[in-house]
Amino acid sequence: MVVNSTNIKLNISIFDADNNNDGEVDDDYLFQILNGTDWTEWIKPSGLINWSLSDNKAGNYTINVEVKNMYGITQKQIEIEYKPTKLKNGVISGYSIMLISLFIPLGGLITVCKLKKKLK
């Protein structure tokens, strides 16, 4: 998955199933995420989880998620490629500045023309 922000949402949805065929839906799942070198606490899945990449540098990141149920623990690795939006040295490109400087006066001119028509 390629993202352009360090703040992402992880979909931690686990679909309930009758894994042991006892006629009851198993919903006693817990999950944890590796945060650098430490694991988060075990918590119940709640759909979307806000997550922030630990570094602001472009590159590939691996997020480790463990899911625990009555049968044990399963681990899943999510590969993310962070590609920040391209600004040259944090500056808006010349083409964008040219468009902005064209549309602001044009918008002002249109507004003045409309006001003149209303006043007549």
PDB file of C-alpha atoms in Angstrom:
ATOM      1  CA  MET A   1       0.000   0.000   0.000  1.00  0.00           C
ATOM      2  CA  VAL A   2       1.342   3.449  -0.900  1.00  0.00           C
ATOM      3  CA  VAL A   3       0.427   6.428   1.316  1.00  0.00           C
ATOM      4  CA  ASN A   4       1.344  10.121   1.186  1.00  0.00           C
ATOM      5  CA  SER A   5       0.773  10.898   4.874  1.00  0.00           C
ATOM      6  CA  THR A   6       2.392   9.605   8.052  1.00  0.00           C
ATOM      7  CA  ASN A   7      -1.069   9.457   9.672  1.00  0.00           C
ATOM      8  CA  ILE A   8      -2.971   6.453   8.372  1.00  0.00           C
ATOM      9  CA  LYS A   9      -6.000   4.378   9.327  1.00  0.00           C
ATOM     10  CA  LEU A  10      -5.632   0.619   9.710  1.00  0.00           C
ATOM     11  CA  ASN A  11      -8.676  -1.554   9.108  1.00  0.00           C
ATOM     12  CA  ILE A  12      -8.644  -4.035  11.994  1.00  0.00           C
ATOM     13  CA  SER A  13     -11.900  -5.832  11.238  1.00  0.00           C
ATOM     14  CA  ILE A  14     -12.194  -9.484  12.172  1.00  0.00           C
ATOM     15  CA  PHE A  15     -15.222 -11.323  10.915  1.00  0.00           C
ATOM     16  CA  ASP A  16     -16.906 -13.522  13.504  1.00  0.00           C
ATOM     17  CA  ALA A  17     -17.132 -17.227  12.709  1.00  0.00           C
ATOM     18  CA  ASP A  18     -17.877 -20.508  14.418  1.00  0.00           C
ATOM     19  CA  ASN A  19     -14.297 -21.752  14.323  1.00  0.00           C
ATOM     20  CA  ASN A  20     -14.741 -24.782  16.554  1.00  0.00           C
ATOM     21  CA  ASN A  21     -18.166 -25.868  15.221  1.00  0.00           C
ATOM     22  CA  ASP A  22     -19.903 -25.669  18.590  1.00  0.00           C
ATOM     23  CA  GLY A  23     -22.843 -23.675  17.237  1.00  0.00           C
ATOM     24  CA  GLU A  24     -21.645 -20.403  18.794  1.00  0.00           C
ATOM     25  CA  VAL A  25     -20.005 -17.514  16.972  1.00  0.00           C
ATOM     26  CA  ASP A  26     -16.478 -16.919  18.246  1.00  0.00           C
ATOM     27  CA  ASP A  27     -15.925 -13.231  18.900  1.00  0.00           C
ATOM     28  CA  ASP A  28     -13.272 -13.317  21.599  1.00  0.00           C
ATOM     29  CA  TYR A  29     -10.496 -11.825  19.468  1.00  0.00           C
ATOM     30  CA  LEU A  30      -7.838  -9.417  20.706  1.00  0.00           C
ATOM     31  CA  PHE A  31      -5.084  -7.675  18.775  1.00  0.00           C
ATOM     32  CA  GLN A  32      -1.880  -5.758  19.420  1.00  0.00           C
ATOM     33  CA  ILE A  33       0.476  -3.762  17.189  1.00  0.00           C
ATOM     34  CA  LEU A  34       4.265  -3.541  17.357  1.00  0.00           C
ATOM     35  CA  ASN A  35       5.152   0.084  18.059  1.00  0.00           C
ATOM     36  CA  GLY A  36       8.876   0.302  17.308  1.00  0.00           C
ATOM     37  CA  THR A  37      10.278  -2.195  19.813  1.00  0.00           C
ATOM     38  CA  ASP A  38       7.251  -2.421  22.152  1.00  0.00           C
ATOM     39  CA  TRP A  39       3.861  -4.044  21.638  1.00  0.00           C
ATOM     40  CA  THR A  40       0.665  -2.143  22.441  1.00  0.00           C
ATOM     41  CA  GLU A  41      -1.748  -3.605  24.995  1.00  0.00           C
ATOM     42  CA  TRP A  42      -4.119  -6.365  23.841  1.00  0.00           C
ATOM     43  CA  ILE A  43      -7.422  -4.724  22.832  1.00  0.00           C
ATOM     44  CA  LYS A  44     -10.643  -5.753  21.099  1.00  0.00           C
ATOM     45  CA  PRO A  45     -10.815  -4.976  17.355  1.00  0.00           C
ATOM     46  CA  SER A  46     -12.862  -1.853  16.687  1.00  0.00           C
ATOM     47  CA  GLY A  47     -12.676  -1.347  12.920  1.00  0.00           C
ATOM     48  CA  LEU A  48     -10.448   1.577  11.916  1.00  0.00           C
ATOM     49  CA  ILE A  49      -7.424   2.380  14.062  1.00  0.00           C
ATOM     50  CA  ASN A  50      -5.562   5.685  13.760  1.00  0.00           C
ATOM     51  CA  TRP A  51      -1.857   4.964  13.314  1.00  0.00           C
ATOM     52  CA  SER A  52       1.103   7.243  12.785  1.00  0.00           C
ATOM     53  CA  LEU A  53       4.324   6.146  11.116  1.00  0.00           C
ATOM     54  CA  SER A  54       7.198   6.720  13.494  1.00  0.00           C
ATOM     55  CA  ASP A  55       9.378   8.475  10.927  1.00  0.00           C
ATOM     56  CA  ASN A  56       8.699  11.292   8.465  1.00  0.00           C
ATOM     57  CA  LYS A  57      11.154   9.990   5.888  1.00  0.00           C
ATOM     58  CA  ALA A  58       9.960   8.503   2.616  1.00  0.00           C
ATOM     59  CA  GLY A  59      10.447   4.781   2.405  1.00  0.00           C
ATOM     60  CA  ASN A  60       9.030   1.365   3.193  1.00  0.00           C
ATOM     61  CA  TYR A  61       7.590   0.532   6.600  1.00  0.00           C
ATOM     62  CA  THR A  62       6.370  -2.735   8.091  1.00  0.00           C
ATOM     63  CA  ILE A  63       3.556  -2.758  10.639  1.00  0.00           C
ATOM     64  CA  ASN A  64       3.266  -5.991  12.650  1.00  0.00           C
ATOM     65  CA  VAL A  65      -0.180  -6.913  13.965  1.00  0.00           C
ATOM     66  CA  GLU A  66      -0.904  -9.933  16.154  1.00  0.00           C
ATOM     67  CA  VAL A  67      -4.388 -11.389  16.600  1.00  0.00           C
ATOM     68  CA  LYS A  68      -5.177 -13.685  19.503  1.00  0.00           C
ATOM     69  CA  ASN A  69      -8.138 -16.045  19.888  1.00  0.00           C
ATOM     70  CA  MET A  70      -8.797 -19.341  21.693  1.00  0.00           C
ATOM     71  CA  TYR A  71      -6.455 -21.198  19.302  1.00  0.00           C
ATOM     72  CA  GLY A  72      -3.404 -19.003  19.748  1.00  0.00           C
ATOM     73  CA  ILE A  73      -1.759 -15.998  18.124  1.00  0.00           C
ATOM     74  CA  THR A  74      -1.452 -15.184  14.435  1.00  0.00           C
ATOM     75  CA  GLN A  75       0.827 -12.448  13.125  1.00  0.00           C
ATOM     76  CA  LYS A  76       0.250 -10.340  10.027  1.00  0.00           C
ATOM     77  CA  GLN A  77       2.719  -7.890   8.500  1.00  0.00           C
ATOM     78  CA  ILE A  78       1.379  -4.881   6.636  1.00  0.00           C
ATOM     79  CA  GLU A  79       3.823  -3.321   4.170  1.00  0.00           C
ATOM     80  CA  ILE A  80       3.428   0.420   3.620  1.00  0.00           C
ATOM     81  CA  GLU A  81       5.373   2.655   1.289  1.00  0.00           C
ATOM     82  CA  TYR A  82       5.374   6.286   2.375  1.00  0.00           C
ATOM     83  CA  LYS A  83       5.767   8.740  -0.508  1.00  0.00           C
ATOM     84  CA  PRO A  84       5.279  12.320   0.702  1.00  0.00           C
ATOM     85  CA  THR A  85       3.773  14.862  -1.652  1.00  0.00           C
ATOM     86  CA  LYS A  86       6.488  16.450  -3.707  1.00  0.00           C
ATOM     87  CA  LEU A  87       7.297  20.033  -2.817  1.00  0.00           C
ATOM     88  CA  LYS A  88      10.651  21.400  -3.842  1.00  0.00           C
ATOM     89  CA  ASN A  89      12.346  22.425  -0.578  1.00  0.00           C
ATOM     90  CA  GLY A  90       8.912  22.960   0.990  1.00  0.00           C
ATOM     91  CA  VAL A  91       7.985  25.580  -1.629  1.00  0.00           C
ATOM     92  CA  ILE A  92       4.985  25.607  -3.963  1.00  0.00           C
ATOM     93  CA  SER A  93       6.016  25.139  -7.592  1.00  0.00           C
ATOM     94  CA  GLY A  94       6.128  28.101  -9.996  1.00  0.00           C
ATOM     95  CA  TYR A  95       3.295  26.685 -12.100  1.00  0.00           C
ATOM     96  CA  SER A  96       0.969  26.594  -9.079  1.00  0.00           C
ATOM     97  CA  ILE A  97       1.905  30.141  -8.104  1.00  0.00           C
ATOM     98  CA  MET A  98       1.214  31.316 -11.649  1.00  0.00           C
ATOM     99  CA  LEU A  99      -2.264  29.751 -11.597  1.00  0.00           C
ATOM    100  CA  ILE A 100      -3.058  31.194  -8.177  1.00  0.00           C
ATOM    101  CA  SER A 101      -1.912  34.671  -9.207  1.00  0.00           C
ATOM    102  CA  LEU A 102      -4.118  34.416 -12.314  1.00  0.00           C
ATOM    103  CA  PHE A 103      -7.288  33.223 -10.571  1.00  0.00           C
ATOM    104  CA  ILE A 104      -7.283  35.637  -7.616  1.00  0.00           C
ATOM    105  CA  PRO A 105      -7.436  38.814  -9.761  1.00  0.00           C
ATOM    106  CA  LEU A 106      -9.845  37.107 -12.166  1.00  0.00           C
ATOM    107  CA  GLY A 107     -12.170  36.248  -9.273  1.00  0.00           C
ATOM    108  CA  GLY A 108     -11.958  39.816  -7.996  1.00  0.00           C
ATOM    109  CA  LEU A 109     -12.759  41.206 -11.462  1.00  0.00           C
ATOM    110  CA  ILE A 110     -15.814  38.953 -11.801  1.00  0.00           C
ATOM    111  CA  THR A 111     -17.040  40.038  -8.362  1.00  0.00           C
ATOM    112  CA  VAL A 112     -16.643  43.742  -9.222  1.00  0.00           C
ATOM    113  CA  CYS A 113     -18.518  43.263 -12.532  1.00  0.00           C
ATOM    114  CA  LYS A 114     -21.403  41.520 -10.771  1.00  0.00           C
ATOM    115  CA  LEU A 115     -21.628  44.289  -8.157  1.00  0.00           C
ATOM    116  CA  LYS A 116     -21.686  46.954 -10.896  1.00  0.00           C
ATOM    117  CA  LYS A 117     -24.573  45.182 -12.644  1.00  0.00           C
ATOM    118  CA  LYS A 118     -26.535  44.972  -9.389  1.00  0.00           C
ATOM    119  CA  LEU A 119     -26.050  48.704  -8.719  1.00  0.00           C
ATOM    120  CA  LYS A 120     -27.399  49.752 -12.153  1.00  0.00           C
TER     121      LYS A 120
END
